[in-house]
Amino acid sequence: MSQIFRKSTCILLAILMLFLTGCSGVKEGQKTGEKIPVSDTYEIEGECKIFYADQDEILSMLKHGTGIVIFSWEGCPWCHKYISILNEAVQNFDTEILYYDIYEDREEDTDFYNEVVKILEPSLDEVGAYDASGKPRIYVPDVTFVSSGKIVGHDNESSMISEEFEDIDAATEEYWSKVQDNGQTSEYNLKKKLTDWCCEICAALKEIESRGCTSCPATKD
């Protein structure tokens, strides 16, 4: 009887572990500690600097870390172009980006989602990211740059566009190729902003980890 009990206990523990793993936000098939690039989901030019992360990694970075977090959703057409721009912007930096698909957590209003919203609330307030009830909401794409747990940069451009387009690919290309008041395209200006924040993160990592960052303009003579 005790042997049957032990076997039943092992089976229950195995099921529990599978359940917990499935709820952790990791990509299907991902092993613990394994880095999987988003290039299998998004079209990426050059080296892919964006990797899937689980909930613990995301919260640890936002609360205490120094790095970059991008919230997205695979079914969002605006996210695909944005992630491509983000990856290009960080090509020359010695840093990586944590990626998390926030869609299901947002729809189910999970504890994880609400904890992230609480952390990002000041940044969401600045851009007017609220739902119909007035609650702060993460619209994707949403990228956050943190230095020792302090938000030093946040952007969710194109995330709150609600118009419907017959040709979404053409619409995204038109949006990002539009020339702004400074004579540069929207894509150029976004890359410049992301690059400046990334340089700040890279400089912080240099101080924390005592490693060089020769690609940062601020560190060049």
Tab-separated table of C-alpha atoms in Angstrom, residues 51-164:
chain	number	residue	atom	x	y	z
A	51	PHE	CA	15.099	36.431	-25.806
A	52	TYR	CA	12.034	34.832	-24.226
A	53	ALA	CA	11.889	35.228	-20.432
A	54	ASP	CA	9.674	33.830	-17.690
A	55	GLN	CA	7.711	35.778	-15.093
A	56	ASP	CA	10.399	35.540	-12.408
A	57	GLU	CA	13.043	36.912	-14.769
A	58	ILE	CA	10.782	39.781	-15.803
A	59	LEU	CA	9.904	40.788	-12.239
A	60	SER	CA	13.497	40.460	-11.074
A	61	MET	CA	14.669	42.745	-13.861
A	62	LEU	CA	11.956	45.368	-13.326
A	63	LYS	CA	12.384	45.438	-9.547
A	64	HIS	CA	16.138	45.187	-9.112
A	65	GLY	CA	17.916	44.655	-12.427
A	66	THR	CA	19.689	46.665	-15.078
A	67	GLY	CA	18.522	45.904	-18.605
A	68	ILE	CA	15.632	45.995	-21.044
A	69	VAL	CA	12.186	44.381	-21.008
A	70	ILE	CA	9.803	44.256	-23.978
A	71	PHE	CA	6.150	43.266	-23.607
A	72	SER	CA	4.526	42.144	-26.814
A	73	TRP	CA	1.964	39.847	-28.365
A	74	GLU	CA	2.623	37.589	-31.323
A	75	GLY	CA	-0.763	38.426	-32.865
A	76	CYS	CA	-0.103	42.181	-32.821
A	77	PRO	CA	0.994	43.366	-36.295
A	78	TRP	CA	2.441	46.599	-34.899
A	79	CYS	CA	4.647	44.599	-32.542
A	80	HIS	CA	6.449	42.811	-35.355
A	81	LYS	CA	7.803	45.997	-36.902
A	82	TYR	CA	8.577	47.545	-33.523
A	83	ILE	CA	10.586	44.532	-32.370
A	84	SER	CA	12.526	44.615	-35.617
A	85	ILE	CA	13.366	48.294	-34.997
A	86	LEU	CA	14.318	47.602	-31.372
A	87	ASN	CA	16.625	44.761	-32.321
A	88	GLU	CA	18.346	46.943	-34.921
A	89	ALA	CA	18.761	49.757	-32.381
A	90	VAL	CA	20.718	47.559	-29.955
A	91	GLN	CA	22.898	45.727	-32.489
A	92	ASN	CA	26.117	47.467	-31.452
A	93	PHE	CA	25.575	47.135	-27.718
A	94	ASP	CA	26.691	44.375	-25.394
A	95	THR	CA	23.259	43.813	-23.916
A	96	GLU	CA	20.242	41.562	-24.348
A	97	ILE	CA	16.498	42.158	-24.076
A	98	LEU	CA	13.979	40.120	-22.090
A	99	TYR	CA	10.773	39.381	-24.021
A	100	TYR	CA	7.401	38.444	-22.582
A	101	ASP	CA	4.088	37.879	-24.364
A	102	ILE	CA	1.697	39.668	-22.002
A	103	TYR	CA	-1.563	39.004	-23.859
A	104	GLU	CA	-2.972	36.083	-21.853
A	105	ASP	CA	-1.940	37.546	-18.507
A	106	ARG	CA	-3.618	40.818	-19.412
A	107	GLU	CA	-6.808	39.108	-20.578
A	108	GLU	CA	-6.994	36.975	-17.434
A	109	ASP	CA	-5.942	39.866	-15.171
A	110	THR	CA	-3.382	37.661	-13.416
A	111	ASP	CA	-1.440	38.571	-10.287
A	112	PHE	CA	1.694	38.768	-12.410
A	113	TYR	CA	0.085	41.240	-14.801
A	114	ASN	CA	-1.152	43.461	-11.973
A	115	GLU	CA	2.270	43.429	-10.335
A	116	VAL	CA	3.888	44.542	-13.577
A	117	VAL	CA	1.251	47.253	-14.047
A	118	LYS	CA	1.969	48.552	-10.551
A	119	ILE	CA	5.677	48.821	-11.365
A	120	LEU	CA	5.068	50.541	-14.705
A	121	GLU	CA	2.172	52.729	-13.553
A	122	PRO	CA	4.129	56.038	-13.486
A	123	SER	CA	5.330	55.404	-17.058
A	124	LEU	CA	1.870	54.310	-18.218
A	125	ASP	CA	0.405	57.451	-16.667
A	126	GLU	CA	2.780	59.642	-18.692
A	127	VAL	CA	1.485	58.222	-21.992
A	128	GLY	CA	-2.171	57.936	-20.955
A	129	ALA	CA	-2.248	54.143	-21.137
A	130	TYR	CA	-5.580	53.369	-19.461
A	131	ASP	CA	-8.486	51.054	-20.169
A	132	ALA	CA	-12.154	52.110	-20.318
A	133	SER	CA	-12.498	51.889	-16.532
A	134	GLY	CA	-9.502	54.149	-15.933
A	135	LYS	CA	-7.164	51.384	-14.825
A	136	PRO	CA	-3.549	51.552	-16.087
A	137	ARG	CA	-3.122	49.111	-18.968
A	138	ILE	CA	-0.138	47.694	-20.812
A	139	TYR	CA	-0.633	48.241	-24.519
A	140	VAL	CA	1.862	46.470	-26.742
A	141	PRO	CA	4.520	46.902	-27.902
A	142	ASP	CA	5.821	48.258	-24.603
A	143	VAL	CA	9.537	48.528	-23.812
A	144	THR	CA	11.136	49.519	-20.509
A	145	PHE	CA	14.769	50.335	-19.720
A	146	VAL	CA	15.746	49.869	-16.070
A	147	SER	CA	18.913	50.683	-14.151
A	148	SER	CA	19.191	49.060	-10.722
A	149	GLY	CA	15.421	48.734	-10.640
A	150	LYS	CA	14.823	52.362	-11.634
A	151	ILE	CA	12.993	53.060	-14.895
A	152	VAL	CA	15.191	55.292	-17.051
A	153	GLY	CA	13.285	54.888	-20.309
A	154	HIS	CA	9.872	53.720	-21.450
A	155	ASP	CA	8.191	53.660	-24.852
A	156	ASN	CA	5.018	52.210	-26.319
A	157	GLU	CA	4.789	54.127	-29.574
A	158	SER	CA	2.243	52.646	-31.994
A	159	SER	CA	0.734	50.531	-29.206
A	160	MET	CA	-2.529	52.451	-28.878
A	161	ILE	CA	-3.380	52.747	-32.579
A	162	SER	CA	-6.916	51.413	-32.847
A	163	GLU	CA	-7.768	52.086	-36.493
A	164	GLU	CA	-8.494	49.151	-38.752
